[in-house]
Amino acid sequence: MSPRPYNLGRRQDQIAHGRRQILDAARALLGDTSGYAAFTIEAVARRADVARATVYYQFHTKTGLLEAVCDDLADLGGLDRLSAAFSAPDPADAIRHFVTAFGHFWAADRPAMRRLRALAALDPDVHHVITQRDQRRRDGLAVLTDRLQPDLQPSRRNRTINLLATLTSFETFDSLAGPDQPLTAATPDIIELALAAIPLA
């Protein structure tokens, strides 16, 4: 006899709740100045008050957990706003949308973002995940640059992408906003700098 539908529904709810609990614990651990450097499956399990096996069941590996944390931050920060950048017919508007989207994304959980990126310099697993995510941003900027200026010389194209990648990085938002303002406060300045960086038609 197959399980009753309501039992299956309850099981799915429990799994979803456990996943949410673990993701929240992972973000909290990253935001804890005393604990982020010890970001391990064991530490996340203790923080979430679940068995280590539960974390492995949900995410399989530490890299899988980190990928899920980054996806969760992307959802929280509304990174789907990026679609507006690639559909905007006006080049300046495309840049504005791209910068604005990343301003909201980086601001989703500033302490966790800061420590994820700091930890990437120390932990190979975190470095792998963050490097891949940064490459996706660079790839998006490359697409945007090519759409806005398809005839750029290769050296000028690479320079433009590098400048835009630097300007839209967490580190730039964090530095320009300073400790007393939200990250999104830096968005107007970064838009201005980005518009100056790319040779718009």
XYZ file of C-alpha atoms in Angstrom:
201
model
C 0.000 0.000 0.000
C 1.414 3.407 -0.963
C 1.713 6.153 1.695
C -1.346 8.305 2.129
C -1.130 11.707 0.391
C -1.313 13.669 3.647
C 1.629 11.672 5.030
C 3.655 12.496 1.930
C 2.692 16.152 2.278
C 3.742 16.199 5.908
C 7.065 14.598 4.999
C 7.701 17.190 2.304
C 6.860 19.980 4.735
C 9.314 18.555 7.254
C 12.048 18.359 4.633
C 11.389 21.936 3.510
C 11.379 23.128 7.125
C 14.647 21.335 7.826
C 16.241 22.827 4.734
C 15.134 26.312 5.758
C 16.455 25.744 9.266
C 19.861 24.684 7.950
C 20.128 27.597 5.497
C 19.228 30.080 8.223
C 21.822 28.507 10.506
C 24.474 28.696 7.791
C 23.801 32.384 7.217
C 23.788 33.061 10.950
C 27.115 31.276 11.324
C 28.591 33.322 8.501
C 27.315 36.484 10.149
C 28.823 35.560 13.514
C 32.173 37.320 13.843
C 33.353 34.661 16.287
C 32.445 31.673 14.180
C 32.498 32.245 10.455
C 36.086 31.050 10.013
C 35.024 27.632 11.286
C 32.344 27.176 8.635
C 31.947 23.408 8.528
C 29.079 20.966 8.113
C 29.448 20.115 11.791
C 29.244 23.756 12.858
C 26.160 24.373 10.711
C 24.475 21.240 12.087
C 25.111 22.390 15.665
C 23.771 25.849 14.882
C 20.660 24.390 13.237
C 20.239 21.860 16.063
C 20.098 18.959 13.620
C 22.219 15.881 13.035
C 25.188 16.223 10.718
C 23.625 13.493 8.583
C 20.601 15.725 8.046
C 22.776 18.427 6.504
C 24.445 15.850 4.244
C 21.042 14.422 3.295
C 19.804 17.852 2.245
C 22.941 19.236 0.570
C 25.306 16.232 0.084
C 28.548 18.233 0.432
C 29.867 21.450 1.896
C 30.010 22.878 -1.609
C 26.373 21.933 -2.106
C 25.462 23.759 1.084
C 27.414 26.849 0.024
C 25.738 26.813 -3.383
C 22.353 26.644 -1.674
C 23.280 29.531 0.644
C 24.264 31.633 -2.365
C 21.036 30.709 -4.177
C 19.090 31.641 -1.059
C 20.834 35.014 -0.904
C 20.081 35.554 -4.593
C 16.379 34.920 -3.938
C 16.421 37.149 -0.879
C 18.194 39.919 -2.795
C 15.899 39.706 -5.806
C 18.662 38.958 -8.282
C 15.966 38.181 -10.836
C 15.967 41.959 -11.383
C 18.909 41.303 -13.697
C 16.544 40.339 -16.493
C 15.658 44.023 -16.867
C 19.290 44.813 -17.700
C 19.343 42.434 -20.649
C 15.975 43.497 -22.042
C 16.414 47.275 -21.688
C 16.678 48.856 -25.168
C 18.558 51.896 -23.862
C 22.251 51.222 -23.047
C 22.309 53.573 -20.063
C 19.186 51.944 -18.635
C 20.774 48.514 -19.044
C 23.738 49.612 -16.932
C 21.453 51.172 -14.318
C 19.401 47.991 -14.015
C 22.495 45.801 -13.699
C 24.086 47.931 -10.981
C 20.793 48.332 -9.118
C 20.175 44.565 -9.163
C 23.554 43.845 -7.631
C 23.131 46.606 -5.073
C 20.018 44.852 -3.765
C 21.668 41.448 -3.990
C 24.766 42.416 -2.002
C 22.540 44.120 0.565
C 20.468 40.970 1.156
C 22.682 39.936 4.076
C 25.704 42.198 4.301
C 27.504 40.399 7.156
C 27.119 37.003 5.492
C 28.223 38.396 2.132
C 31.288 40.036 3.647
C 32.371 36.908 5.471
C 31.657 34.565 2.599
C 34.024 36.594 0.466
C 36.637 36.849 3.203
C 36.407 33.126 3.830
C 36.972 32.487 0.124
C 40.589 33.518 0.653
C 41.017 30.839 3.323
C 38.747 27.941 2.428
C 39.096 26.167 -0.957
C 35.432 25.081 -0.958
C 34.207 28.634 -0.426
C 36.749 29.957 -2.924
C 35.418 27.575 -5.591
C 31.799 28.651 -5.075
C 32.503 32.391 -4.893
C 34.835 32.313 -7.907
C 32.160 30.604 -9.978
C 29.559 33.153 -8.889
C 31.865 36.044 -9.725
C 32.489 34.514 -13.136
C 28.750 34.450 -13.788
C 28.646 38.189 -13.059
C 31.564 38.748 -15.422
C 29.842 36.646 -18.087
C 26.730 38.788 -17.731
C 28.791 41.942 -18.052
C 30.474 40.524 -21.140
C 27.094 39.879 -22.752
C 25.944 43.359 -21.811
C 29.126 44.983 -23.101
C 28.955 43.099 -26.399
C 25.316 44.039 -26.884
C 25.959 47.702 -26.160
C 29.249 47.986 -28.046
C 29.767 45.017 -30.412
C 32.709 46.600 -32.244
C 35.065 47.180 -29.317
C 38.655 46.115 -29.805
C 39.504 43.056 -27.661
C 41.796 45.005 -25.335
C 39.194 47.735 -24.797
C 36.489 45.103 -24.312
C 38.489 43.281 -21.637
C 39.317 46.549 -19.909
C 35.644 47.546 -19.886
C 34.526 44.189 -18.473
C 37.228 44.344 -15.798
C 36.180 47.852 -14.792
C 32.502 46.922 -14.638
C 33.268 43.739 -12.677
C 35.213 45.778 -10.138
C 32.515 48.421 -9.871
C 29.714 45.885 -9.349
C 31.618 43.793 -6.803
C 30.535 43.475 -3.191
C 33.800 45.072 -2.109
C 33.103 48.253 -4.080
C 29.554 48.584 -2.749
C 30.747 47.853 0.783
C 33.559 50.408 0.605
C 31.557 53.210 -0.987
C 28.550 52.764 1.294
C 30.743 52.842 4.401
C 29.789 51.382 7.759
C 26.876 53.732 8.486
C 24.827 53.432 5.287
C 23.041 50.545 3.584
C 24.855 49.095 0.596
C 22.193 50.398 -1.763
C 23.230 53.936 -0.845
C 26.274 53.402 -3.059
C 24.171 52.538 -6.114
C 23.918 56.063 -7.619
C 27.674 56.610 -7.420
C 28.417 53.209 -8.921
C 25.940 53.816 -11.751
C 27.699 57.085 -12.519
C 31.105 55.386 -12.541
C 29.831 52.465 -14.622
C 28.317 54.769 -17.242
C 31.669 56.494 -17.502
C 33.489 53.155 -17.811
C 31.588 51.763 -20.768
C 31.741 53.577 -24.121
C 28.033 53.934 -24.793
C 26.895 54.734 -28.300
